[in-house]
Coordinates of C-alpha atoms and ligand atoms in Angstrom, one line a residue:
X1 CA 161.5 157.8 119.5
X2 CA 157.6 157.6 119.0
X3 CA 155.8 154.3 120.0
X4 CA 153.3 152.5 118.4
X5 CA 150.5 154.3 120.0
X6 CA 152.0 157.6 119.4
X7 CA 152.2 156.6 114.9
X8 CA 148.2 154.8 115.4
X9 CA 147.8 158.3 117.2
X10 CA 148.9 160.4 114.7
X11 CA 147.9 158.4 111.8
X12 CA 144.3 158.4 112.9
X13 CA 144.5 162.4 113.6
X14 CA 145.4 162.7 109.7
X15 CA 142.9 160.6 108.5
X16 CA 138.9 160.1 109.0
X17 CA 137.1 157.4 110.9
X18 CA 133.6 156.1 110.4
X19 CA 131.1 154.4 113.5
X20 CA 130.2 150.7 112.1
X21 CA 126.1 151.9 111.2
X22 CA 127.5 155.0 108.5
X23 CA 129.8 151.7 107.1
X24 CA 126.8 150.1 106.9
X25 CA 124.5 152.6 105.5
X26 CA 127.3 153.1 102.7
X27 CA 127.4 149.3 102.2
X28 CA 123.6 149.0 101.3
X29 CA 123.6 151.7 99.1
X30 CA 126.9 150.7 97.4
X31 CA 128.3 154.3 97.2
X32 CA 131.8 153.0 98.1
X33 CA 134.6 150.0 98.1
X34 CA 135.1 148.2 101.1
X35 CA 139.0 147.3 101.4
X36 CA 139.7 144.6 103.6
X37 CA 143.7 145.0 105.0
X38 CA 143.8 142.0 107.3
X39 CA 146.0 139.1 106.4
X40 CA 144.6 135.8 104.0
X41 CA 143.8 133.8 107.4
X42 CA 141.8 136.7 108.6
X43 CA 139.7 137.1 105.8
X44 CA 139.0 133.5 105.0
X45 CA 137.5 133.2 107.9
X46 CA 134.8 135.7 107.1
X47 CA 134.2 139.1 105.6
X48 CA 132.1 141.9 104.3
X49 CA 130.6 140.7 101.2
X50 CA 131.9 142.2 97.9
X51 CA 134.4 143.6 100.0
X52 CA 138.4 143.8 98.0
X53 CA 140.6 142.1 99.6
X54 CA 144.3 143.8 100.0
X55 CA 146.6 142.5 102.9
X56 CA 148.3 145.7 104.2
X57 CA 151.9 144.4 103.1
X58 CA 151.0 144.4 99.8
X59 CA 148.7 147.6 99.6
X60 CA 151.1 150.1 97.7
X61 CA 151.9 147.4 94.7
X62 CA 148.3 146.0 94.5
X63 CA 145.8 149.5 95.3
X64 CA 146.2 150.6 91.9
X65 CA 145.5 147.5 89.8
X66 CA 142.8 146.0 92.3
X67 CA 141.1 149.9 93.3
X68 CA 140.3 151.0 89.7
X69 CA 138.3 154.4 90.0
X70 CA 140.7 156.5 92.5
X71 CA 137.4 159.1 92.6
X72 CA 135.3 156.4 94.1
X73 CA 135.1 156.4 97.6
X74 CA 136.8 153.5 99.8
X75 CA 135.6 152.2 103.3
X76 CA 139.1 150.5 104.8
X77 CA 138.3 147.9 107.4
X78 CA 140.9 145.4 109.1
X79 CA 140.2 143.3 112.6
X80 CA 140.4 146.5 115.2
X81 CA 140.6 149.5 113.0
X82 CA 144.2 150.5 113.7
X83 CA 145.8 148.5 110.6
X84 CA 143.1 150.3 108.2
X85 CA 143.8 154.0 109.9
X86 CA 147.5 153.5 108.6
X87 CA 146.2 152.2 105.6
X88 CA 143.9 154.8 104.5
X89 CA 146.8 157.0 105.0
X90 CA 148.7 154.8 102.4
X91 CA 145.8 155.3 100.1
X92 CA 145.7 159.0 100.8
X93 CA 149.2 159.3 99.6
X94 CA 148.6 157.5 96.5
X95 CA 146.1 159.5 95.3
X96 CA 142.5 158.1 96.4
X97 CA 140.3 160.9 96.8
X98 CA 137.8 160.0 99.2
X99 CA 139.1 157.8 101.6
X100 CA 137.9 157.1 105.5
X101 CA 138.6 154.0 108.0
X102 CA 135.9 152.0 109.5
X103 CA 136.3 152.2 113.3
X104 CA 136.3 148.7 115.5
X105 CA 137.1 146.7 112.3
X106 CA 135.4 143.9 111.1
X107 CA 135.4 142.0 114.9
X108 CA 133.0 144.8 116.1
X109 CA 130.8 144.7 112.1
X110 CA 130.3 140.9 113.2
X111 CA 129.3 141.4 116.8
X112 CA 126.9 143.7 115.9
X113 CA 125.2 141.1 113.8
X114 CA 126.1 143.0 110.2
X115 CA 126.4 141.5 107.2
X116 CA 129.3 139.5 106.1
X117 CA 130.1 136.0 104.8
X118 CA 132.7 133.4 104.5
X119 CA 134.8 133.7 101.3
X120 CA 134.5 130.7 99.1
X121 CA 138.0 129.6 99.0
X122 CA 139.9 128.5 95.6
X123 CA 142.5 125.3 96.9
X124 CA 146.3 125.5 95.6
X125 CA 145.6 123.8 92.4
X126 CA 142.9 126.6 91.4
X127 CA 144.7 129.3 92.5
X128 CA 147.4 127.7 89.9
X129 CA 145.1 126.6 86.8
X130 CA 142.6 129.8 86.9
X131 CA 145.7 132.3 87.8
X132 CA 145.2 134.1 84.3
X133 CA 141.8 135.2 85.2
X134 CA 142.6 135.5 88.9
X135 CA 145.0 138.4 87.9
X136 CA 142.2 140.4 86.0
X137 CA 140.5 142.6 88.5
X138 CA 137.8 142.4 86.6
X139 CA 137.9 138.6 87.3
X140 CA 139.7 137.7 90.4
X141 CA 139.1 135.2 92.3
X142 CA 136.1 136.3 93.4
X143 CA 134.8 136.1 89.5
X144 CA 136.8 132.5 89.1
X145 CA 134.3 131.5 92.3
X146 CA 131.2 132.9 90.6
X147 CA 132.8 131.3 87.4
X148 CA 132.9 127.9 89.3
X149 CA 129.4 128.4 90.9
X150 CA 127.6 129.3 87.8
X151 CA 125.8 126.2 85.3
X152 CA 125.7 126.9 81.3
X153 CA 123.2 124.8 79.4
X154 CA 124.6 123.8 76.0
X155 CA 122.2 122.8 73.4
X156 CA 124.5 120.6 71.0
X157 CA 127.7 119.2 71.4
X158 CA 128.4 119.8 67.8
X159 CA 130.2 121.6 65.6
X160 CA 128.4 125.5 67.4
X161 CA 128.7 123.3 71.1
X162 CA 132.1 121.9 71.0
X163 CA 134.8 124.8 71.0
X164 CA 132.1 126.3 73.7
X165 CA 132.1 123.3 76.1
X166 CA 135.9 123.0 75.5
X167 CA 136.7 126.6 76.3
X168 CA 133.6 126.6 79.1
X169 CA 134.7 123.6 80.9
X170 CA 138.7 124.9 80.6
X171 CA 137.6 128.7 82.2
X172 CA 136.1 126.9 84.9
X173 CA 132.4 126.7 84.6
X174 CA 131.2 124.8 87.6
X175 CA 128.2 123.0 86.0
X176 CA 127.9 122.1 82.5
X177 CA 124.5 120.7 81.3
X178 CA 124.8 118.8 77.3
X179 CA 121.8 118.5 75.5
X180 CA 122.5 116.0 72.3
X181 CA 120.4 112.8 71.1
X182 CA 122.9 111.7 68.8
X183 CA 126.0 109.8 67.5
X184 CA 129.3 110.9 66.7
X185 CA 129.8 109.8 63.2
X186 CA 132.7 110.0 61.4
X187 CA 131.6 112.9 59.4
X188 CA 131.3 114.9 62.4
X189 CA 134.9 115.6 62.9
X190 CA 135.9 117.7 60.1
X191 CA 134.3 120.4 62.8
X192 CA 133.4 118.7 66.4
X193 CA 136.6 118.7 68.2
X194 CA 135.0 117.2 70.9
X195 CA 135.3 114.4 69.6
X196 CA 137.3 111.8 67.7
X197 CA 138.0 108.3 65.7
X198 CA 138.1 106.3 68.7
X199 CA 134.6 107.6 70.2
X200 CA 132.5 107.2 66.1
X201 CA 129.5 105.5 67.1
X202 CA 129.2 106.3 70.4
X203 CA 126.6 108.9 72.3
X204 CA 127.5 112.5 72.0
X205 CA 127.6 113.6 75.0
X206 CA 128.9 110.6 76.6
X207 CA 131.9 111.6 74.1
X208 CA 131.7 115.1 75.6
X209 CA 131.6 114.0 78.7
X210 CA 134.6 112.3 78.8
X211 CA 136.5 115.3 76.6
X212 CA 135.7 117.7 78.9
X213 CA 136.2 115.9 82.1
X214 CA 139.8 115.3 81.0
X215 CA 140.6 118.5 80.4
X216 CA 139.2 119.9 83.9
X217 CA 138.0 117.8 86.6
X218 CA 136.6 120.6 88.5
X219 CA 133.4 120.3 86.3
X220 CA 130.7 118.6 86.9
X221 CA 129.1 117.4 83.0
X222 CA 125.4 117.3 83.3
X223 CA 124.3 115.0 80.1
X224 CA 120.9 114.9 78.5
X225 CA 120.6 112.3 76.2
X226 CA 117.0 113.1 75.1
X227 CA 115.4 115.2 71.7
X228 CA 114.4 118.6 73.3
X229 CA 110.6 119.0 73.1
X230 CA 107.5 120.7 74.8
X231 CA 107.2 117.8 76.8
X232 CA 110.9 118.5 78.5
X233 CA 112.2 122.1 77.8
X234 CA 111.2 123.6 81.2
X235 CA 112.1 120.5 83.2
X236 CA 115.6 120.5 81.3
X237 CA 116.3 124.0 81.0
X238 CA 115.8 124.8 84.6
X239 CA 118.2 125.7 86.9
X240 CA 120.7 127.3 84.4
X241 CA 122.1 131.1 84.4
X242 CA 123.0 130.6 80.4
X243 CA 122.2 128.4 77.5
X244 CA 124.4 128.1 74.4
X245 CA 122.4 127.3 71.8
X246 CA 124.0 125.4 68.9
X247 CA 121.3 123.9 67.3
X248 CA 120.3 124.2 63.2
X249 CA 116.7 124.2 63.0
X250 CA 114.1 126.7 63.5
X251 CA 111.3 124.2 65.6
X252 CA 114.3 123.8 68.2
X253 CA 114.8 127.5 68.1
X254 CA 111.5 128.6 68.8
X255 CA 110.6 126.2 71.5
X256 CA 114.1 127.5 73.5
X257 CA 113.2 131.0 72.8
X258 CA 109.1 130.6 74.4
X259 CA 111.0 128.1 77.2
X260 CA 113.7 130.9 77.7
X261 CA 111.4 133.7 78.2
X262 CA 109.5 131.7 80.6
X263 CA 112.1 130.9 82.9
X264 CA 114.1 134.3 82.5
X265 CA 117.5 132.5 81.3
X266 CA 119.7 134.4 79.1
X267 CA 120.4 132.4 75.6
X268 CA 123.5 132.9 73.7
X269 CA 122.0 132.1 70.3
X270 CA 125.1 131.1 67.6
X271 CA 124.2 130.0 63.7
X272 CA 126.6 129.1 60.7
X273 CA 125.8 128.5 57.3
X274 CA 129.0 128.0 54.4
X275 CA 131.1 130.5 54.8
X276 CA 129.2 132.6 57.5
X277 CA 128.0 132.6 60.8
X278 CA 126.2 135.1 63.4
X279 CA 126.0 135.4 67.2
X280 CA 123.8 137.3 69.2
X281 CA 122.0 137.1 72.9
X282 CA 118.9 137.0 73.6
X283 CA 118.4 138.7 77.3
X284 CA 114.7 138.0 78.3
X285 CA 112.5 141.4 78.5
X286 CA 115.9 143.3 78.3
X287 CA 117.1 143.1 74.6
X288 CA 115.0 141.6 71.5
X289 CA 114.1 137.6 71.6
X290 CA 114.4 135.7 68.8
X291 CA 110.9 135.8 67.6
X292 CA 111.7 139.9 67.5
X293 CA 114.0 139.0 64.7
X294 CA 111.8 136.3 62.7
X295 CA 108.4 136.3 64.3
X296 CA 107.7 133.1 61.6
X297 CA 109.8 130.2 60.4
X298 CA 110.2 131.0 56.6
X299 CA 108.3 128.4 54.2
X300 CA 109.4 124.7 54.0
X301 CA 110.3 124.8 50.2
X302 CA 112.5 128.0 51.3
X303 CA 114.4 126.1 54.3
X304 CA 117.1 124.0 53.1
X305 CA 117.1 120.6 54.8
X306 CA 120.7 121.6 57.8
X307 CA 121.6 117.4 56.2
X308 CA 122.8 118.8 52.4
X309 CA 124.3 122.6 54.0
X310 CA 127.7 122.6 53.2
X311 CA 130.2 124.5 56.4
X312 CA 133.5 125.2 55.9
X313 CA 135.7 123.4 58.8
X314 CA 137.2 126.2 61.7
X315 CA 133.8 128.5 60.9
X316 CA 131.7 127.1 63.8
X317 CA 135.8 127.1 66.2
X318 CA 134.9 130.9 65.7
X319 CA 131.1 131.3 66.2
X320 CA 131.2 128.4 69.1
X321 CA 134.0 130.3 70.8
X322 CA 132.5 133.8 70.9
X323 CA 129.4 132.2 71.7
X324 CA 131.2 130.6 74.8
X325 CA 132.6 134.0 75.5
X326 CA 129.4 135.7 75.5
X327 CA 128.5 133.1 78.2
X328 CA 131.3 133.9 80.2
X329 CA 130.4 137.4 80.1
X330 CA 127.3 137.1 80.8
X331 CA 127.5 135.0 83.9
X332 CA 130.2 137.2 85.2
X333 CA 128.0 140.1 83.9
X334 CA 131.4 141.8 82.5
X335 CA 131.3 143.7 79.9
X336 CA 128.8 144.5 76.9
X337 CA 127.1 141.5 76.3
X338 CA 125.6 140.9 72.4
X339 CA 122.4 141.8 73.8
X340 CA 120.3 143.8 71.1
X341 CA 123.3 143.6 68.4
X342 CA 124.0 140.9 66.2
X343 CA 127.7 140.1 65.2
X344 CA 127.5 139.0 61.6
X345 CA 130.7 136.8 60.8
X346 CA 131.9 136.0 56.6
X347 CA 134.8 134.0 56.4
X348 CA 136.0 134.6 52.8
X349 CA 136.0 138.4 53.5
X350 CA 137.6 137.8 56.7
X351 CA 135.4 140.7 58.3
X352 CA 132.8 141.0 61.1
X353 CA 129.8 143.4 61.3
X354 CA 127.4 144.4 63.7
X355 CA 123.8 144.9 63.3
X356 CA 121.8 146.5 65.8
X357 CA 118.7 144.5 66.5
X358 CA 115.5 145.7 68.5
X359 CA 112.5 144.6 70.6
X360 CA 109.4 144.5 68.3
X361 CA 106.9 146.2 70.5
X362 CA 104.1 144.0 68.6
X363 CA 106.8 140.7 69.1
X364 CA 103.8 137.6 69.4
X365 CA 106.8 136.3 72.1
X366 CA 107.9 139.0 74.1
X367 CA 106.2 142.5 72.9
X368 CA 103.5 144.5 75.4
X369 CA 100.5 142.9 73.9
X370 CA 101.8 139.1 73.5
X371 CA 99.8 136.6 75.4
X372 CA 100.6 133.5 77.9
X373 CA 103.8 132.1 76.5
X374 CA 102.4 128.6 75.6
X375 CA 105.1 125.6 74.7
X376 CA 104.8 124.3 71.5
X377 CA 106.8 122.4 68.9
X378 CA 106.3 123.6 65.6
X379 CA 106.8 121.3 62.0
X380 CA 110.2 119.6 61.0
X381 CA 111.9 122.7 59.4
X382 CA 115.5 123.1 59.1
X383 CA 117.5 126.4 57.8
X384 CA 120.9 126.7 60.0
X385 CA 121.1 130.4 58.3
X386 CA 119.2 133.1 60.3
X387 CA 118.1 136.0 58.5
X388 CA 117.2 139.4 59.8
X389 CA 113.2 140.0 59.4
X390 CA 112.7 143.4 60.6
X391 CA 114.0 146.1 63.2
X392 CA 117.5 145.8 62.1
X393 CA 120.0 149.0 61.0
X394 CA 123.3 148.7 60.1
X395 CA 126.2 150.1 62.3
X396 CA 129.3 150.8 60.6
Ligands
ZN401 ZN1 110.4 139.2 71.2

């Protein structure tokens, strides 16, 4: 009957080992997956950063859906380096190509001053409310933390602003800044479900506020009760990985897209008009802005006043909501982003297109000639509808 020593033995004759500094050298250069094998304990109390976390017990049910790419490589660490020799073993036998253990485990990576963190650790009642996205590997918890840690700026809690703070705030958005200077009023809730009869006359996002800390006390409601101008933008805007813009007029729109460049933030930009509606995302220096769409507010008498614009009720639910989608994506940087395509919505043909949209090289904003971004407010014009100016091709 063979001993413990004699399996570790033979396990680690079958397999292949790597010193601590090649584990390193693979961990800055990110040309594998660490596996962590120890148990939940182990691991909260620190680990390699980025690292997937697997306790042994459960790695032949959970390698496949946690370890997508079997052709990448894996680094397999536990405390001492025996657990993750019988482990890459495991691995081998399910099919992972490229496989090696990291000798002396994570005890010797931390004594030898190497990188690694402590886990930010969901409680009981997280790991319940965000389990849907906790069992998408693409989430996980590790995304529900980043999720958690991350602050959207919405412009608007209106008809574009409400279905994305309500779906924001119920994903688990840590920090939710509402920019809104005015009054719910009655006419307001054929389409702002953030609101309702009991809360008519009162501050918007005081009436958000209380909405959305209802429905999930784990965020923190940041509320601006102010009219967004030069004097304010940068100051407000600050500090935010997104902002969902749901406001109807162009001076608004500009003056987020000059502040937006300036401070680098990603805006999902969302507009409805009737029947129709359109979302795209305006990645600073990476995709187009919106001033590489319409470099000029069109003329006053041509820019309906956003008062007397009709919108059929459930529209902006749809816009709003792939608007807070986009957010989501982009904070957890999953996925393909709207960033240089514009997703074109009608509602009484019940179809969506998208519209590829480009950088203008000679953009006044963002193009390779444009000068000092300066932050100003331009006159009162309001069209809610966004039209394409230039650099757009269709793409059926
Ligand atoms: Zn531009």
């Amino acid at each position: 009957m063979p001993s413990y020593r004699d399996l570790l033995k033979e396990a680690k004759s079958r397999i292949r080992e790597i010193p601590t500094s090649e584990a390193e050298a693979r961990f800055h250069d990110d040309s594998a997956t660490f596996l962590d094998v120890r148990e939940q304990d182990e691991f909260d109390a620190g680990m390699i950063p980025g690292a997937v976390f697997i306790p042994r017990g459960h790695l032949e049910s959970q390698a496949e859906s946690k370890l997508l790419d079997k052709r990448r490589p894996v680094v397999i660490y536990c405390a001492a380096g025996n657990r993750s020799a019988f482990a890459a073993e495991t691995l081998e036998q399910l099919g992972f190509e490229d496989v090696v253990s990291m000798q002396g485990g994570f005890g010797q990576w931390k004594n030898e001053d190497r990188p690694w963190t402590t886990p930010a650790v969901l409680s009981v009642e997280q790991r319940d409310r965000y389990k849907r996205h906790i069992l998408l590997p693409e989430v996980g918890e590790e995304g529900q933390q980043k999720l958690l840690e991350s602050k959207v700026l919405l412009l608007g809690a209106g008809g574009l602003g409400s279905p994305a703070a309500l779906y924001l705030a119920a994903a688990g958005v840590g920090t939710l800044g509402i920019v809104d200077m005015d009054v719910v009023d009655a006419s307001n809730l054929q389409r702002q479900i953030l609101h309702n009869v009991d809360r008519i006359g009162e501050r918007k996002v005081d009436s958000a506020k209380k909405t959305l800390t209802q429905l999930n006390p784990d965020v923190d409601v940041v509320t601006y009760d102010v009219r967004l101008g030069a004097d304010n933008i940068l100051e407000v805007i600050d500090g935010y990985d997104v902002i969902v813009d749901g406001t109807d007029n162009f001076p608004t729109r500009y003056l987020l897209n000059d502040a937006s460049l300036l401070k680098r933030i990603p805006v999902v930009h969302g507009s409805i008009f009737r029947f129709e509606g359109q979302v795209t995302v305006f990645k600073p220096y990476d995709g187009p802005c919106y001033r590489c769409l319409l470099p000029e507010p069109p003329p006053a008498e041509l820019a309906p006043s956003c008062a007397e614009a009709g919108v059929l009720g459930v529209l902006p639910g749809i816009i709003g909501s792939i608007q807070g989608l986009e957010a989501i994506k982009v904070a957890l940087d999953l996925g393909d982003p709207l960033v240089g395509r514009l997703l074109a919505y009608d509602a009484l043909e019940e179809s969506f297109r998208t519209f590829n949209v480009r950088r203008d090289p000679a953009c006044p904003a963002c193009g390779e000639s444009a000068g000092e971004i300066v932050i100003a407010e331009y006159d009162d014009l309001c069209l809610p509808h966004a039209t394409l100016a230039n650099g757009s091709t269709t793409d059926h």
